[in-house]
Short mmCIF file of C-alpha atoms and ligand atoms in Angstrom, two decimals:
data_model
loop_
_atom_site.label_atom_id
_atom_site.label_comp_id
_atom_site.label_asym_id
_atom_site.label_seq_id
_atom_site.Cartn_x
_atom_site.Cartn_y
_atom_site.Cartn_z
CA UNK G 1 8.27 25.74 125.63
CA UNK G 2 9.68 26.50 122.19
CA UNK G 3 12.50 28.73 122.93
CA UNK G 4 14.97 28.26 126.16
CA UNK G 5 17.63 30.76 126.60
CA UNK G 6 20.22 29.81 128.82
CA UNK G 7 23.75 31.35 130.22
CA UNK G 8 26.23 30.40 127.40
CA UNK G 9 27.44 26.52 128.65
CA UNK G 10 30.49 24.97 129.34
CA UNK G 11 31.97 21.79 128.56
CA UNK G 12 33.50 19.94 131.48
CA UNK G 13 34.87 16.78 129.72
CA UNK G 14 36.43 16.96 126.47
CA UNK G 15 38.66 14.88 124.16
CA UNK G 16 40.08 17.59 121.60
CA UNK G 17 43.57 15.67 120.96
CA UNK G 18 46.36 17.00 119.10
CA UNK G 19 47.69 18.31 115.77
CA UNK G 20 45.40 18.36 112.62
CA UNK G 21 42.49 16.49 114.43
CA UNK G 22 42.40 19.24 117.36
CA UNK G 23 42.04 21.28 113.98
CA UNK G 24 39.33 19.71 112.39
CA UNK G 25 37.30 19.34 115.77
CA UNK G 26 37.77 22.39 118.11
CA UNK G 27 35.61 24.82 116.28
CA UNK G 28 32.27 22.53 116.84
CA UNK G 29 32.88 23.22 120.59
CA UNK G 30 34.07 26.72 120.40
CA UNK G 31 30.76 27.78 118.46
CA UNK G 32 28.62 26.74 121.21
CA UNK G 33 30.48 26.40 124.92
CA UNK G 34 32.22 29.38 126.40
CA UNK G 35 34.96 27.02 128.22
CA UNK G 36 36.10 23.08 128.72
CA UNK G 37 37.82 20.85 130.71
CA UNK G 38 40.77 19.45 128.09
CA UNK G 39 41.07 15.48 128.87
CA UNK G 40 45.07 14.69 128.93
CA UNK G 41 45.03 11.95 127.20
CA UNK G 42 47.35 12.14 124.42
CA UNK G 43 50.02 10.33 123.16
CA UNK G 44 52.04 10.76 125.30
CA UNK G 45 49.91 12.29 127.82
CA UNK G 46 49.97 15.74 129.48
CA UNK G 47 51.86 14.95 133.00
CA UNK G 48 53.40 17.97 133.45
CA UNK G 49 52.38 21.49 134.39
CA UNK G 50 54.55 22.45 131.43
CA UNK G 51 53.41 20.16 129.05
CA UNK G 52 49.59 21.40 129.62
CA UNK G 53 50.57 25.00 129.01
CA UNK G 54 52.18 24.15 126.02
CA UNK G 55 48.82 21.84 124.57
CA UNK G 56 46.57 25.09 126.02
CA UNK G 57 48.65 27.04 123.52
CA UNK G 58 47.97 24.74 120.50
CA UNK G 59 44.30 24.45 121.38
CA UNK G 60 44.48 28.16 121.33
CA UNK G 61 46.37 28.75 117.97
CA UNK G 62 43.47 25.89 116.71
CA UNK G 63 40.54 28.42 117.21
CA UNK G 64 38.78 30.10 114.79
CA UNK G 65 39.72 33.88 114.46
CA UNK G 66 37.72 36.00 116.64
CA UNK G 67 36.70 32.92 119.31
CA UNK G 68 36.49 34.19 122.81
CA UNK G 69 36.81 29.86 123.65
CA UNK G 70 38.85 28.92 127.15
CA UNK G 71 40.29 25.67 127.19
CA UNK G 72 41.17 24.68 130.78
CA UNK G 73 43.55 22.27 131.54
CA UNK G 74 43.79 19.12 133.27
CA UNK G 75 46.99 16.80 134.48
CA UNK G 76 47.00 12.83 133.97
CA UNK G 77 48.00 11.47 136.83
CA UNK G 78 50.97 8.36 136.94
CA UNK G 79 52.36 5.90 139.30
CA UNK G 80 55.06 8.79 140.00
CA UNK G 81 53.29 11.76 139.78
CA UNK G 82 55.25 13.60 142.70
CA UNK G 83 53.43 15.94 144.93
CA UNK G 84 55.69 19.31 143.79
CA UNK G 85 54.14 19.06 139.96
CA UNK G 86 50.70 19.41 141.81
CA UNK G 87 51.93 22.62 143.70
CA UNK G 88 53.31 23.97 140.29
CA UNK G 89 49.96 22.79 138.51
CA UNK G 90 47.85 24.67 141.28
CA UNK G 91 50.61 28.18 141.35
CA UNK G 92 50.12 28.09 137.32
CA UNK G 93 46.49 28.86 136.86
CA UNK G 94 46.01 27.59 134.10
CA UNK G 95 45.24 23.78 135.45
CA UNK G 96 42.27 22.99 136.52
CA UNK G 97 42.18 19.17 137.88
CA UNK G 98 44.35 16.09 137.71
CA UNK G 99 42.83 12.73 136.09
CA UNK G 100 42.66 9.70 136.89
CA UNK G 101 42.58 6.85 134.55
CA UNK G 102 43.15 3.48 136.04
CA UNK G 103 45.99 1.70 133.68
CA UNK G 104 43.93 0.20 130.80
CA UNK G 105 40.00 1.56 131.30
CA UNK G 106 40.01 3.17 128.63
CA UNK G 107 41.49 5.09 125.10
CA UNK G 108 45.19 6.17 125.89
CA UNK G 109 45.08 4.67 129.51
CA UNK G 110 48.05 2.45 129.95
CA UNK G 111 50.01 5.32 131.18
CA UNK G 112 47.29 5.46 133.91
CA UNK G 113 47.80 4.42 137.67
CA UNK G 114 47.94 0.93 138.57
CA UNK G 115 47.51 0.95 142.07
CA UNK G 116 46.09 4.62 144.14
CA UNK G 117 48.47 3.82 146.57
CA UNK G 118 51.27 4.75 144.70
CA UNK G 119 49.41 8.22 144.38
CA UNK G 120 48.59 8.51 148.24
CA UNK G 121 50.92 12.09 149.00
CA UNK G 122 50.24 13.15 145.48
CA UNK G 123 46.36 13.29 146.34
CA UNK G 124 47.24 14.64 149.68
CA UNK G 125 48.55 17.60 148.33
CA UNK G 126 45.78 18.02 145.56
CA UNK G 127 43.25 18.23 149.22
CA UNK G 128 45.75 20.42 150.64
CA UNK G 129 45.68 22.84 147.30
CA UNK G 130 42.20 22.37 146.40
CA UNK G 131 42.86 20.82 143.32
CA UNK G 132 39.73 18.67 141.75
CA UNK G 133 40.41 14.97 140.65
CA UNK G 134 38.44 13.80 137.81
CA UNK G 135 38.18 10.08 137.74
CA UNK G 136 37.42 7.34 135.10
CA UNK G 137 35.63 5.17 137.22
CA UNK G 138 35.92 1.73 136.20
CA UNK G 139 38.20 -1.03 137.46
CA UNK G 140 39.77 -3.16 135.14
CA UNK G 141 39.88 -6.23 136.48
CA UNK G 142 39.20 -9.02 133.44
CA UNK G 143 36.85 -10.78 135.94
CA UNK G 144 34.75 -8.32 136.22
CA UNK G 145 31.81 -7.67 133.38
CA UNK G 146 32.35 -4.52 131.40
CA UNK G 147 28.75 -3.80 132.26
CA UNK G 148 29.48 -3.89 136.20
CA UNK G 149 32.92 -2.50 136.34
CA UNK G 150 31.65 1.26 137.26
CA UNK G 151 29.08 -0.35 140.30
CA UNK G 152 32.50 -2.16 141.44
CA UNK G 153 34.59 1.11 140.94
CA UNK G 154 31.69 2.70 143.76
CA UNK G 155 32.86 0.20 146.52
CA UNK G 156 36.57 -1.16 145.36
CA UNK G 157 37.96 2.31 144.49
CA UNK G 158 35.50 5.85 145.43
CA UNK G 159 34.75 4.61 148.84
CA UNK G 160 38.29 3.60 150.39
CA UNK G 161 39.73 6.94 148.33
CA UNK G 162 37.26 9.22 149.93
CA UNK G 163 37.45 7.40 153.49
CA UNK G 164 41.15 8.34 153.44
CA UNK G 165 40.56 11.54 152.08
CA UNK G 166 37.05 12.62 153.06
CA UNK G 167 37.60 16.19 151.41
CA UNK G 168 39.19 15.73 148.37
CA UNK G 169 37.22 17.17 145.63
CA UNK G 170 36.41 14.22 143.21
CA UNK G 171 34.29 14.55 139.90
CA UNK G 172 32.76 11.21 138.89
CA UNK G 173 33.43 11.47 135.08
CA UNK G 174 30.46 10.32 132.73
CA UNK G 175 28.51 8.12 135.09
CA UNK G 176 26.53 5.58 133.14
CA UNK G 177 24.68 3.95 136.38
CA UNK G 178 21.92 4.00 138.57
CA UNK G 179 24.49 3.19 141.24
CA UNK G 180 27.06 5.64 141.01
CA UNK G 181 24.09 8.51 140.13
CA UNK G 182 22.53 7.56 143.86
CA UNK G 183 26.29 7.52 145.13
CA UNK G 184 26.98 11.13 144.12
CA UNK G 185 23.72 11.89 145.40
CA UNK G 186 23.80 11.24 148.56
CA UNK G 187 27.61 11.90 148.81
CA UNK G 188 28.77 15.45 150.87
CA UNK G 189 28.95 18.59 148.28
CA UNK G 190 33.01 18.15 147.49
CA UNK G 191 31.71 14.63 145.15
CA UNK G 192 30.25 15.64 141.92
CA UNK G 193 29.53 14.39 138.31
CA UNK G 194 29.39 15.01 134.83
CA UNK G 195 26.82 13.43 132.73
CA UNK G 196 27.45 13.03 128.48
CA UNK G 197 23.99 13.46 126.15
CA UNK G 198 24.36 10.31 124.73
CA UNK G 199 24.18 8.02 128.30
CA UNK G 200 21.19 10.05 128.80
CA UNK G 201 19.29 9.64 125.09
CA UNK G 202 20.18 5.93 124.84
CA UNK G 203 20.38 2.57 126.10
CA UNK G 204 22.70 -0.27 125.13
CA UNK G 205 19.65 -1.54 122.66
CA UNK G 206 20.45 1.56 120.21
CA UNK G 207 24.26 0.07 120.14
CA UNK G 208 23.37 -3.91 119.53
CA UNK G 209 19.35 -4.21 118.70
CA UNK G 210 19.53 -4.78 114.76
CA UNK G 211 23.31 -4.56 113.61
CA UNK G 212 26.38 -3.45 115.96
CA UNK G 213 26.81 0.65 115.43
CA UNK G 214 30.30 1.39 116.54
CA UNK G 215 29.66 5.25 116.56
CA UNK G 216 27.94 4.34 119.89
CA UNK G 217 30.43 2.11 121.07
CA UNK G 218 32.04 4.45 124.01
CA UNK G 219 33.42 3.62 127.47
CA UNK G 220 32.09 3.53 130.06
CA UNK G 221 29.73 1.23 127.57
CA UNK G 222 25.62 2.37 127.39
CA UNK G 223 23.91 0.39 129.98
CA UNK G 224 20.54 -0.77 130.42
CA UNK G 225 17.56 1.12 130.10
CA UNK G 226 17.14 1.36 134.29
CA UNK G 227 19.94 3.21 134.24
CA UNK G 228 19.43 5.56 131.92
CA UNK G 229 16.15 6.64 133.49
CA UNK G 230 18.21 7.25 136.86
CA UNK G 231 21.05 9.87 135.03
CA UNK G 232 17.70 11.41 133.16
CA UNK G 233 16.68 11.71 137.14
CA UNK G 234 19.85 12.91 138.93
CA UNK G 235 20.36 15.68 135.86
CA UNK G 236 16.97 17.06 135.80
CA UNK G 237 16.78 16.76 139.82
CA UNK G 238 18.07 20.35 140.60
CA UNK G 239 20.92 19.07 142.92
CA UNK G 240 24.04 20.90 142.20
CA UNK G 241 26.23 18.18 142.03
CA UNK G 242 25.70 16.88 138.26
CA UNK G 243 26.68 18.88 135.54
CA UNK G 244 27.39 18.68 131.36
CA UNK G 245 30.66 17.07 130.20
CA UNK G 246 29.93 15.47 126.48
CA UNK G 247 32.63 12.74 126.84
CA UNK G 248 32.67 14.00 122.86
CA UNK G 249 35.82 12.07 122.15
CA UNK G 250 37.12 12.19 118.29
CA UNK G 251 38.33 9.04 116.34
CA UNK G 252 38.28 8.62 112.43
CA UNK G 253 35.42 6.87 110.78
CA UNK G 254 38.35 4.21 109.97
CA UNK G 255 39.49 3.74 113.45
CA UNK G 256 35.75 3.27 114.86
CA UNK G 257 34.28 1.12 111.62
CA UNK G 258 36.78 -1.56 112.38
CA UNK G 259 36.96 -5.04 113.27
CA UNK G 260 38.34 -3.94 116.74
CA UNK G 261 36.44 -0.27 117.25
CA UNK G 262 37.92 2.44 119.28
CA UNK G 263 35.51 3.60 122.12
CA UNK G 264 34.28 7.17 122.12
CA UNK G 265 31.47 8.89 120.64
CA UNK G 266 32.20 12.28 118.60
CA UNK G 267 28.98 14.76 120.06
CA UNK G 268 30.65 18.15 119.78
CA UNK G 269 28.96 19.48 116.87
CA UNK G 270 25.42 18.74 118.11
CA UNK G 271 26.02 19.06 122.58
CA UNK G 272 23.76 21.62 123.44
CA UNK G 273 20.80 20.44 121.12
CA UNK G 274 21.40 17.18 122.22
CA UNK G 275 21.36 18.01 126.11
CA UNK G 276 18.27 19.89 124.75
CA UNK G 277 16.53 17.06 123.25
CA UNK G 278 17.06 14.51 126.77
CA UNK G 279 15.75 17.38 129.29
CA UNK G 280 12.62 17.70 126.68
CA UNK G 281 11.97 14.28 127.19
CA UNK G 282 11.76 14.72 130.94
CA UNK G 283 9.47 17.89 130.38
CA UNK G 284 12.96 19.55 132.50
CA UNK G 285 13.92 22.44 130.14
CA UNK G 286 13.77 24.70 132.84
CA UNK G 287 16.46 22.31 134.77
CA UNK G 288 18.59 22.63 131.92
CA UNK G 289 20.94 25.98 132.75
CA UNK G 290 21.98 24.73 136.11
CA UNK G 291 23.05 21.84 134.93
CA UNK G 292 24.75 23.31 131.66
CA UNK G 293 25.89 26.51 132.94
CA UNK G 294 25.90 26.93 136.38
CA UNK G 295 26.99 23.95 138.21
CA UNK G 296 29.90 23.30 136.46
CA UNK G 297 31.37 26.88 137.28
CA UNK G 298 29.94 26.39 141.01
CA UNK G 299 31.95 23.33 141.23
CA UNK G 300 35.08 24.60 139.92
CA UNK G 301 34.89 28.04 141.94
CA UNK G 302 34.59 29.68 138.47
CA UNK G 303 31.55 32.58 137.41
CA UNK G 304 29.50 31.78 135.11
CA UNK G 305 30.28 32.79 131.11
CA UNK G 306 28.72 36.35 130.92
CA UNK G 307 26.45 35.67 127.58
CA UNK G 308 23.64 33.96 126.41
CA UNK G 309 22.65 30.88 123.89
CA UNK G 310 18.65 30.49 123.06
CA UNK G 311 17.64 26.95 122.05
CA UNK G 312 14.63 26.55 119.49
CA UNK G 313 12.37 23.79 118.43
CA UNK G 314 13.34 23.36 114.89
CA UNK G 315 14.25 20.15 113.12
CA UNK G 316 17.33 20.38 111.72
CA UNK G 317 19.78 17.52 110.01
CA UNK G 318 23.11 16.93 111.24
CA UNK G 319 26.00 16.45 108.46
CA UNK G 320 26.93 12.73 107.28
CA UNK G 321 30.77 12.99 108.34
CA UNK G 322 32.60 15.75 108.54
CA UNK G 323 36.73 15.70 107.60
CA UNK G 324 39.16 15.09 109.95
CA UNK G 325 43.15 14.38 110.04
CA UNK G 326 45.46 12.34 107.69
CA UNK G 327 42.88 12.78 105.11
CA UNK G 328 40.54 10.66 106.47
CA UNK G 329 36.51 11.68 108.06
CA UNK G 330 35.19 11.54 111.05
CA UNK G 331 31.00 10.62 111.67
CA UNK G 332 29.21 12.43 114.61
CA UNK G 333 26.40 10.60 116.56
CA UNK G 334 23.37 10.62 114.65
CA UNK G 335 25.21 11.47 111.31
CA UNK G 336 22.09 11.97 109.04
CA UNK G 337 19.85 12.06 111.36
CA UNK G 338 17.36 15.16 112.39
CA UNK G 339 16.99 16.20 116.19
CA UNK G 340 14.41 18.40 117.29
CA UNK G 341 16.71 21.49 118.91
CA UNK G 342 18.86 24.02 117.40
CA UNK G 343 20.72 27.05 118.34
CA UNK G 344 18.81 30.25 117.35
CA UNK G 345 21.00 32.39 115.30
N1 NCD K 401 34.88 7.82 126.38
C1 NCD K 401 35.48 7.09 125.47
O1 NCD K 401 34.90 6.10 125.03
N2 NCD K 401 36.71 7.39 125.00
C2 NCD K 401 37.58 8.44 125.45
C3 NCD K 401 38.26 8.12 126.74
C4 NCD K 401 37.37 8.21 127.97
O2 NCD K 401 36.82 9.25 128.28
O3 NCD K 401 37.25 7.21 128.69
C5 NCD K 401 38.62 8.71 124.36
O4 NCD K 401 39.62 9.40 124.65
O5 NCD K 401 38.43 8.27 123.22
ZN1 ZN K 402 36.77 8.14 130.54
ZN1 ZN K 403 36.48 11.09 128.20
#
């Protein structure tokens, strides 16, 4: 196959922050998905219903004239998030899903919950609306390896949550393991996950085999290469239940080329080709619209964009850096490099 043309995609997990750098990055997803799923995780973050309309407004005064892009919006859920904000979140529309980020996993977390059962008639009410929660899912504790603290997530934190609330719809954000990949498996149809391009094109070798590259420094961290063969499996499987979120999360070259890295790889500009490239590998480009353009919207009881994308074989080189707030630039994964996929024009 040379050419794949697929229902336009949609992005459902995106970092897009704020101000000039939700300037400088919002147009590399808005030329290629029709919609995403905003992460909340600002400073401060969005906790409100009110909050999120106002940052869906920015995002849309950010777009390039003429871009038909729908940003939808997402809640970070506290200690004290009461139930009534998740009525007013569900009456408005406009969000989508509440997130949770346990206090300290990850960029911007320490607003995150400490303990779920602080959260217990908050996520009540999200099963009673209908209301998706999107979860980080890694514990924290400084015990546990950084490599293992998703597998521990799977038994500490998924399985008593969905034991005391066996319907609650729950997306496993980015899942980096073998384990949680056979969890959503064989979970019932309300437990889904997204999957980013880079946990499926690498292993933790292309991060630490030959020099440390911080541009591939992200959290949850690339695993081994065991587990990347068993997200290259769940994607390209057919089931329903996994579908494309890049995790493409922004931070200046400055703050990632440091002696203490942010986490987050920046994959907007190249998402599709780079989806493209992985599902090659498997010989799975025919798997590659359900899981970029249909499951998402099945999940999320949305239809499917009404347009098309087609995907050639063509080498192509992406940019060194591109510029991004204060001044400064920002490097995308595999700055320099060629990949093998482009959009047809
Ligand atoms: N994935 C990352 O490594 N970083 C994300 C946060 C997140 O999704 O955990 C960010 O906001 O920078
Ligand atoms: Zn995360
Ligand atoms: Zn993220």
């Amino acid at each position: 196959m040379d050419t794949v043309t697929l229902t336009r995609p949609d992005d459902w997990h995106l970092h897009l922050r704020d101000g000039e750098a939700l300037k400088a990055v919002v147009g590399h997803t808005a030329a290629q998905m029709g919609r995403a799923i905003i992460m909340p995780n600002l400073t401060p973050p969005i906790t409100t219903t009110s909050q999120a309309i106002d940052y869906r407004q920015r995002i849309l005064d950010a777009l390039p004239a003429g871009s038909t892009f729908e940003p939808l919006m997402v809640l970070y859920l506290t200690d004290t998030t009461p139930p009534e904000e998740i009525e007013r979140a569900a009456q408005s529309g406009i969000v989508k899903a509440v997130k949770l980020y346990p206090a300290g996993a990850t960029t911007n977390s320490d607003s995150g919950v400490t303990d779920l059962a602080h959260c217990d008639a908050t996520i009540a009410k999200m099963v009673e609306v209908g209301m998706p929660l999107l979860v980080h899912g890694e514990v924290t504790t400084a015990e546990i390896d950084i490599f293992d603290r998703e597998a521990v997530f799977i038994e500490k934190v998924m399985k008593p949550l969905l034991a005391r609330h066996p319907t609650l719809k729950v997306v496993f954000e980015h899942i980096t393991t073998q384990q949680a990949a056979e969890f959503v498996a064989q979970a019932p149809d309300n437990v889904a996950a997204t999957i980013t391009a880079h946990h499926l094109l690498f292993n933790r070798n292309k991060m630490l085999v030959g020099g440390i590259r911080p541009h591939y420094y992200c959290l949850p961290i690339l695993k081994r290469e065991q587990h990347r063969q068993a997200l290259l499996k769940a994607a390209t499987s057919g089931s329903h239940k996994f579908f494309l979120g890049t995790d493409s999360a922004p931070h200046s070259q400055g703050a990632k080329e440091s002696s203490c890295g942010c986490a987050g790889a920046y994959t907007a500009p190249a998402a599709i080709e780079l989806y493209a490239t992985a599902f090659d590998e498997m010989n799975a480009l025919d798997k590659l619209e359900a899981f970029a353009s249909l499951n998402g919207p099945r999940f999320y009881g949305l239809t499917p964009n009404a347009d098309t994308m087609t995907l050639e074989r063509r080498e192509w080189r992406l940019p060194e850096s591109y510029s991004y707030a204060q001044g400064e630039s920002i490097i995308p994964l595999l700055a320099g490099e060629s990949l093998g996929w482009a959009i047809k024009a």
